[in-house]
GROMACS .gro file of C-alpha atoms in nm:
model
  203
    1LEU     CA    1   0.403   3.810   0.609
    2GLY     CA    2   0.554   3.478   0.706
    3CYS     CA    3   0.888   3.551   0.539
    4LEU     CA    4   0.913   3.887   0.712
    5GLY     CA    5   0.817   3.723   1.040
    6ASN     CA    6   1.101   3.475   0.999
    7VAL     CA    7   1.349   3.752   0.924
    8LEU     CA    8   1.238   3.948   1.231
    9PHE     CA    9   1.262   3.634   1.444
   10THR     CA   10   1.615   3.567   1.316
   11LEU     CA   11   1.710   3.924   1.409
   12GLY     CA   12   1.578   3.872   1.761
   13GLN     CA   13   1.273   4.098   1.717
   14GLU     CA   14   1.033   3.843   1.861
   15SER     CA   15   0.735   4.072   1.934
   16ASP     CA   16   0.734   4.207   1.578
   17ALA     CA   17   0.777   3.856   1.442
   18SER     CA   18   0.482   3.733   1.647
   19GLN     CA   19   0.266   4.014   1.510
   20HIS     CA   20   0.346   3.917   1.151
   21PHE     CA   21   0.280   3.548   1.216
   22ARG     CA   22  -0.058   3.638   1.368
   23MET     CA   23  -0.147   3.846   1.062
   24GLN     CA   24  -0.038   3.555   0.844
   25LEU     CA   25  -0.261   3.318   1.043
   26GLN     CA   26  -0.561   3.551   1.016
   27LEU     CA   27  -0.513   3.589   0.641
   28ALA     CA   28  -0.470   3.214   0.595
   29LYS     CA   29  -0.801   3.148   0.770
   30GLU     CA   30  -0.978   3.417   0.568
   31ILE     CA   31  -0.867   3.274   0.232
   32SER     CA   32  -0.873   2.907   0.345
   33GLU     CA   33  -0.505   2.846   0.271
   34PRO     CA   34  -0.394   2.545   0.481
   35LEU     CA   35  -0.023   2.565   0.398
   36MET     CA   36  -0.006   2.930   0.502
   37GLU     CA   37  -0.198   2.851   0.820
   38CYS     CA   38   0.042   2.566   0.891
   39LYS     CA   39   0.346   2.793   0.861
   40ALA     CA   40   0.188   3.062   1.077
   41TYR     CA   41   0.131   2.819   1.364
   42HIS     CA   42   0.491   2.707   1.344
   43GLY     CA   43   0.619   3.065   1.334
   44LEU     CA   44   0.426   3.146   1.651
   45SER     CA   45   0.553   2.829   1.813
   46LYS     CA   46   0.915   2.932   1.754
   47VAL     CA   47   0.851   3.270   1.913
   48TYR     CA   48   0.686   3.117   2.221
   49LEU     CA   49   0.965   2.863   2.258
   50GLN     CA   50   1.227   3.138   2.251
   51GLN     CA   51   1.029   3.343   2.503
   52GLY     CA   52   0.999   3.051   2.742
   53CYS     CA   53   0.620   3.016   2.701
   54TYR     CA   54   0.640   2.640   2.667
   55ASP     CA   55   0.272   2.552   2.716
   56THR     CA   56   0.167   2.797   2.445
   57CYS     CA   57   0.450   2.677   2.224
   58LEU     CA   58   0.319   2.321   2.253
   59ASP     CA   59  -0.037   2.434   2.175
   60MET     CA   60   0.082   2.606   1.856
   61GLU     CA   61   0.302   2.314   1.760
   62LYS     CA   62   0.014   2.067   1.804
   63LYS     CA   63  -0.191   2.278   1.562
   64PHE     CA   64   0.107   2.287   1.326
   65LEU     CA   65   0.138   1.908   1.353
   66LYS     CA   66  -0.231   1.857   1.281
   67SER     CA   67  -0.211   2.087   0.978
   68CYS     CA   68   0.097   1.907   0.845
   69MET     CA   69  -0.074   1.571   0.879
   70SER     CA   70  -0.384   1.700   0.702
   71ILE     CA   71  -0.184   1.808   0.395
   72GLY     CA   72   0.054   1.511   0.397
   73ASP     CA   73   0.365   1.714   0.486
   74GLU     CA   74   0.591   1.446   0.634
   75GLU     CA   75   0.888   1.681   0.671
   76GLY     CA   76   0.667   1.929   0.857
   77VAL     CA   77   0.554   1.651   1.091
   78GLY     CA   78   0.918   1.585   1.173
   79VAL     CA   79   0.978   1.955   1.241
   80ALA     CA   80   0.677   1.959   1.474
   81TYR     CA   81   0.815   1.662   1.668
   82HIS     CA   82   1.149   1.842   1.699
   83TYR     CA   83   0.999   2.158   1.849
   84MET     CA   84   0.768   1.962   2.077
   85GLY     CA   85   1.072   1.775   2.201
   86MET     CA   86   1.255   2.101   2.262
   87ALA     CA   87   0.960   2.245   2.455
   88HIS     CA   88   0.927   1.936   2.675
   89GLY     CA   89   1.302   1.936   2.733
   90ALA     CA   90   1.293   2.301   2.836
   91ARG     CA   91   1.022   2.213   3.090
   92GLY     CA   92   1.242   1.940   3.233
   93GLU     CA   93   1.027   1.662   3.085
   94TYR     CA   94   1.319   1.476   2.937
   95LYS     CA   95   1.153   1.141   2.869
   96GLN     CA   96   0.877   1.312   2.670
   97ALA     CA   97   1.144   1.510   2.486
   98ILE     CA   98   1.331   1.192   2.395
   99ASP     CA   99   1.009   1.035   2.272
  100PHE     CA  100   0.946   1.323   2.031
  101PHE     CA  101   1.309   1.328   1.914
  102ASN     CA  102   1.277   0.955   1.842
  103ARG     CA  103   0.961   1.017   1.641
  104ARG     CA  104   1.143   1.274   1.431
  105LEU     CA  105   1.441   1.039   1.397
  106ARG     CA  106   1.226   0.775   1.227
  107ILE     CA  107   1.105   1.034   0.976
  108VAL     CA  108   1.447   1.176   0.888
  109GLN     CA  109   1.591   0.827   0.854
  110SER     CA  110   1.316   0.733   0.609
  111ARG     CA  111   1.399   1.049   0.411
  112ARG     CA  112   1.776   0.982   0.429
  113ASP     CA  113   1.822   1.323   0.589
  114LEU     CA  114   2.165   1.273   0.748
  115GLU     CA  115   2.183   1.623   0.895
  116GLY     CA  116   1.841   1.581   1.055
  117GLU     CA  117   1.945   1.240   1.186
  118ALA     CA  118   2.262   1.383   1.344
  119GLU     CA  119   2.058   1.661   1.503
  120CYS     CA  120   1.813   1.410   1.651
  121TYR     CA  121   2.096   1.212   1.810
  122ALA     CA  122   2.250   1.533   1.949
  123ASN     CA  123   1.915   1.638   2.095
  124MET     CA  124   1.870   1.299   2.256
  125ALA     CA  125   2.226   1.310   2.392
  126CYS     CA  126   2.140   1.634   2.566
  127ALA     CA  127   1.808   1.509   2.702
  128TYR     CA  128   1.960   1.184   2.831
  129ALA     CA  129   2.241   1.381   3.001
  130LEU     CA  130   1.997   1.610   3.178
  131ASP     CA  131   1.789   1.307   3.279
  132GLY     CA  132   2.096   1.153   3.439
  133ASP     CA  133   2.154   0.872   3.187
  134THR     CA  134   2.518   0.939   3.097
  135GLU     CA  135   2.562   0.606   2.919
  136MET     CA  136   2.283   0.671   2.668
  137SER     CA  137   2.392   1.033   2.637
  138ALA     CA  138   2.743   0.928   2.535
  139LYS     CA  139   2.603   0.675   2.288
  140MET     CA  140   2.373   0.928   2.121
  141SER     CA  141   2.650   1.190   2.114
  142GLN     CA  142   2.887   0.949   1.943
  143GLN     CA  143   2.628   0.858   1.680
  144SER     CA  144   2.569   1.226   1.610
  145LYS     CA  145   2.938   1.308   1.581
  146SER     CA  146   3.000   1.006   1.357
  147LEU     CA  147   2.740   1.131   1.112
  148ILE     CA  148   2.888   1.482   1.119
  149VAL     CA  149   3.243   1.359   1.058
  150SER     CA  150   3.134   1.139   0.768
  151ASN     CA  151   2.942   1.428   0.611
  152VAL     CA  152   3.164   1.721   0.704
  153CYS     CA  153   3.206   1.818   0.337
  154ASN     CA  154   2.830   1.821   0.281
  155PRO     CA  155   2.760   2.158   0.110
  156LEU     CA  156   2.432   2.192   0.303
  157LEU     CA  157   2.619   2.180   0.633
  158ALA     CA  158   2.863   2.444   0.511
  159SER     CA  159   2.576   2.661   0.387
  160ASN     CA  160   2.395   2.633   0.721
  161HIS     CA  161   2.715   2.729   0.901
  162SER     CA  162   2.753   3.042   0.689
  163LEU     CA  163   2.392   3.137   0.761
  164GLY     CA  164   2.437   3.067   1.132
  165VAL     CA  165   2.742   3.293   1.150
  166ARG     CA  166   2.551   3.576   0.982
  167GLN     CA  167   2.258   3.532   1.221
  168SER     CA  168   2.496   3.527   1.516
  169SER     CA  169   2.643   3.862   1.414
  170HIS     CA  170   2.292   4.015   1.434
  171THR     CA  171   2.162   3.845   1.746
  172GLY     CA  172   2.480   3.806   1.952
  173LYS     CA  173   2.388   3.442   2.011
  174PRO     CA  174   2.619   3.148   1.926
  175CYS     CA  175   2.592   2.996   1.581
  176SER     CA  176   2.324   2.726   1.597
  177CYS     CA  177   2.427   2.527   1.291
  178LEU     CA  178   2.480   2.157   1.348
  179LEU     CA  179   2.859   2.174   1.310
  180CYS     CA  180   2.892   2.439   1.584
  181VAL     CA  181   2.636   2.268   1.807
  182CYS     CA  182   2.828   1.942   1.797
  183ALA     CA  183   3.156   2.127   1.852
  184ARG     CA  184   3.007   2.275   2.169
  185GLY     CA  185   2.890   1.929   2.270
  186GLN     CA  186   2.518   1.995   2.317
  187ILE     CA  187   2.211   2.134   2.146
  188ASP     CA  188   2.108   2.484   2.261
  189MET     CA  189   1.782   2.528   2.451
  190PRO     CA  190   1.584   2.854   2.442
  191ALA     CA  191   1.792   3.143   2.568
  192GLY     CA  192   1.731   3.247   2.926
  193SER     CA  193   1.556   2.929   3.036
  194GLU     CA  194   1.663   2.748   3.351
  195LYS     CA  195   1.722   2.438   3.140
  196ALA     CA  196   1.954   2.637   2.912
  197LYS     CA  197   2.161   2.731   3.216
  198ALA     CA  198   2.160   2.368   3.330
  199MET     CA  199   2.277   2.258   2.988
  200ALA     CA  200   2.561   2.509   2.996
  201ARG     CA  201   2.698   2.322   3.297
  202HIS     CA  202   2.710   2.003   3.088
  203ARG     CA  203   2.909   2.164   2.805
   0.00000   0.00000   0.00000
């Protein structure tokens, strides 16, 4: 259910994806499967973020965060911080967004996840720019780009780019891999949001 939900979400079929994530959540609760429940909350959170339902997105992501902490999933905790930062940023709450991006940054640095670290800096660069702090935005952007340049031959980055291009051909949206995001200069916010339009003016 969760895998199909992710595929549907990638293809832009958000309502169908949401339905599958809800069925996954119901099943997870019935069979007491915490990892499945954890993934279902996150799947729903992604849908709500894309639809601009930021309060509901945050509610789902808090449940995802709690589930990740309960099973000791440090990587999942970092993912939760990322999406909570994105939701706060989309609501114009840039300082809260930066706080969550910083929380994720500490986790990815401890895991030596260079791609995740570069993404955190790029997210913070965007949030600082929208909050009017151009100096910090430039600093974060430079740190992100430095990591990308030094790891441009990383096979994971190339693989993510290939996947992003395939997804883009289905959805009509720009490739969201880290290489393309940094080339555009900013991290994408949920499509259609006012903050997405504001960010476009900074690109």
